[in-house]
Short mmCIF file of C-alpha atoms in Angstrom, two decimals:
data_model
loop_
_atom_site.label_atom_id
_atom_site.label_comp_id
_atom_site.label_asym_id
_atom_site.label_seq_id
_atom_site.Cartn_x
_atom_site.Cartn_y
_atom_site.Cartn_z
CA MET J 1 13.21 10.35 5.54
CA LEU J 2 10.98 8.40 3.16
CA ARG J 3 11.37 4.64 3.52
CA VAL J 4 10.32 3.36 0.07
CA PHE J 5 9.37 -0.25 -0.65
CA ASP J 6 11.12 -2.02 -3.52
CA ARG J 7 7.65 -2.68 -5.06
CA PRO J 8 4.30 -1.14 -4.13
CA VAL J 9 1.51 -3.08 -2.42
CA TYR J 10 -2.05 -2.52 -3.65
CA LEU J 11 -4.89 -2.73 -1.13
CA LYS J 12 -8.59 -2.39 -1.91
CA GLU J 13 -10.21 0.36 0.16
CA SER J 14 -13.69 0.14 -1.33
CA ARG J 15 -15.41 -1.33 -4.36
CA GLU J 16 -13.91 1.25 -6.69
CA LEU J 17 -10.84 2.43 -4.81
CA VAL J 18 -7.43 0.75 -4.59
CA ARG J 19 -4.70 2.34 -2.52
CA GLU J 20 -1.08 2.08 -3.63
CA ILE J 21 1.21 1.57 -0.64
CA THR J 22 4.67 2.65 -1.81
CA CYS J 23 6.48 3.30 1.45
CA LEU J 24 6.50 2.66 5.15
CA GLU J 25 4.66 5.92 5.83
CA ASP J 26 1.81 4.83 3.51
CA ALA J 27 1.57 1.48 5.31
CA ILE J 28 1.43 3.08 8.76
CA ASP J 29 -1.18 5.62 7.60
CA PHE J 30 -3.31 2.85 6.12
CA LEU J 31 -3.16 0.80 9.32
CA GLU J 32 -3.80 3.81 11.57
CA GLU J 33 -6.90 4.63 9.49
CA TRP J 34 -8.21 1.05 9.78
CA PRO J 35 -11.58 1.09 11.62
CA GLN J 36 -11.23 0.54 15.35
CA ARG J 37 -14.01 -2.08 15.36
CA ASP J 38 -12.13 -4.18 12.76
CA ARG J 39 -8.77 -4.19 14.50
CA ASP J 40 -7.50 -7.55 15.69
CA ILE J 41 -4.25 -9.37 16.47
CA VAL J 42 -3.29 -9.41 12.77
CA HIS J 43 -3.72 -5.64 12.54
CA ASP J 44 -1.81 -5.07 15.78
CA ALA J 45 1.10 -7.31 14.72
CA THR J 46 1.31 -5.64 11.30
CA LEU J 47 1.29 -2.14 12.78
CA LYS J 48 3.92 -3.14 15.36
CA THR J 49 6.13 -4.57 12.59
CA CYS J 50 5.83 -1.33 10.60
CA TYR J 51 6.74 0.78 13.63
CA MET J 52 9.71 -1.49 14.36
CA ALA J 53 10.90 -0.94 10.77
CA TRP J 54 10.36 2.80 11.23
CA ASP J 55 12.62 2.69 14.30
CA GLY J 56 15.25 0.67 12.43
CA HIS J 57 14.69 -2.58 14.34
CA LYS J 58 13.42 -4.47 11.30
CA PRO J 59 14.27 -4.22 7.60
CA ILE J 60 11.90 -2.27 5.35
CA GLY J 61 11.23 -5.47 3.36
CA VAL J 62 9.82 -7.15 6.46
CA ALA J 63 7.33 -4.29 6.85
CA ARG J 64 6.35 -4.59 3.18
CA ASP J 65 5.81 -8.33 3.60
CA ALA J 66 3.73 -7.66 6.72
CA ILE J 67 1.38 -5.16 5.05
CA ARG J 68 1.08 -7.49 2.06
CA SER J 69 0.19 -10.42 4.35
CA PHE J 70 -2.30 -8.20 6.19
CA GLY J 71 -3.99 -7.40 2.88
CA ARG J 72 -4.08 -11.06 1.86
CA MET J 73 -5.55 -12.15 5.23
CA LYS J 74 -8.20 -9.41 5.10
CA GLY J 75 -9.07 -10.23 1.48
CA ILE J 76 -8.10 -6.75 0.20
CA LEU J 77 -4.75 -7.49 -1.48
CA MET J 78 -4.87 -6.61 -5.17
CA LYS J 79 -2.53 -7.56 -7.98
CA SER J 80 -0.43 -4.83 -9.48
CA PRO J 81 -2.66 -2.97 -11.91
CA GLY J 82 -1.72 -3.12 -15.56
CA VAL J 83 -0.66 -0.07 -17.47
CA GLN J 84 -3.64 2.22 -17.91
CA PRO J 85 -4.13 4.02 -21.24
CA TRP J 86 -3.71 7.43 -19.58
CA MET J 87 -0.26 6.39 -18.35
CA ILE J 88 1.11 6.04 -21.88
CA ARG J 89 2.56 9.14 -23.51
CA SER J 90 1.90 9.31 -27.20
CA ARG J 91 4.98 9.82 -29.40
CA SER J 92 2.91 11.02 -32.32
CA GLY J 93 2.35 14.58 -31.16
CA GLY J 94 -0.30 14.28 -28.48
CA GLY J 95 -3.23 13.30 -30.68
CA ARG J 96 -3.40 16.51 -32.67
CA VAL J 97 -4.47 16.17 -36.26
CA SER J 98 -3.00 18.56 -38.83
CA ALA J 99 -5.44 20.35 -41.06
#
């Protein structure tokens, strides 16, 4: 069962890459992939909160808030990206020009 957040969380993975965290599974995967050498009490508490939400002991919104706080504390939280040009479907026929 997919446990979807009401709004995604965006976390910067590298200079050019931002990961969209849309559900509890994404959050847990992100935290499990976090480098061992960089794990600390903040990481551990966030991961524990996510697993508690997975088990039904905490609301999904609490897990979303936790991963968002983790991102803010680690300096990797990004604002929601604006609409990108490739996301907009043209209503004028897909850019074809009639001859």
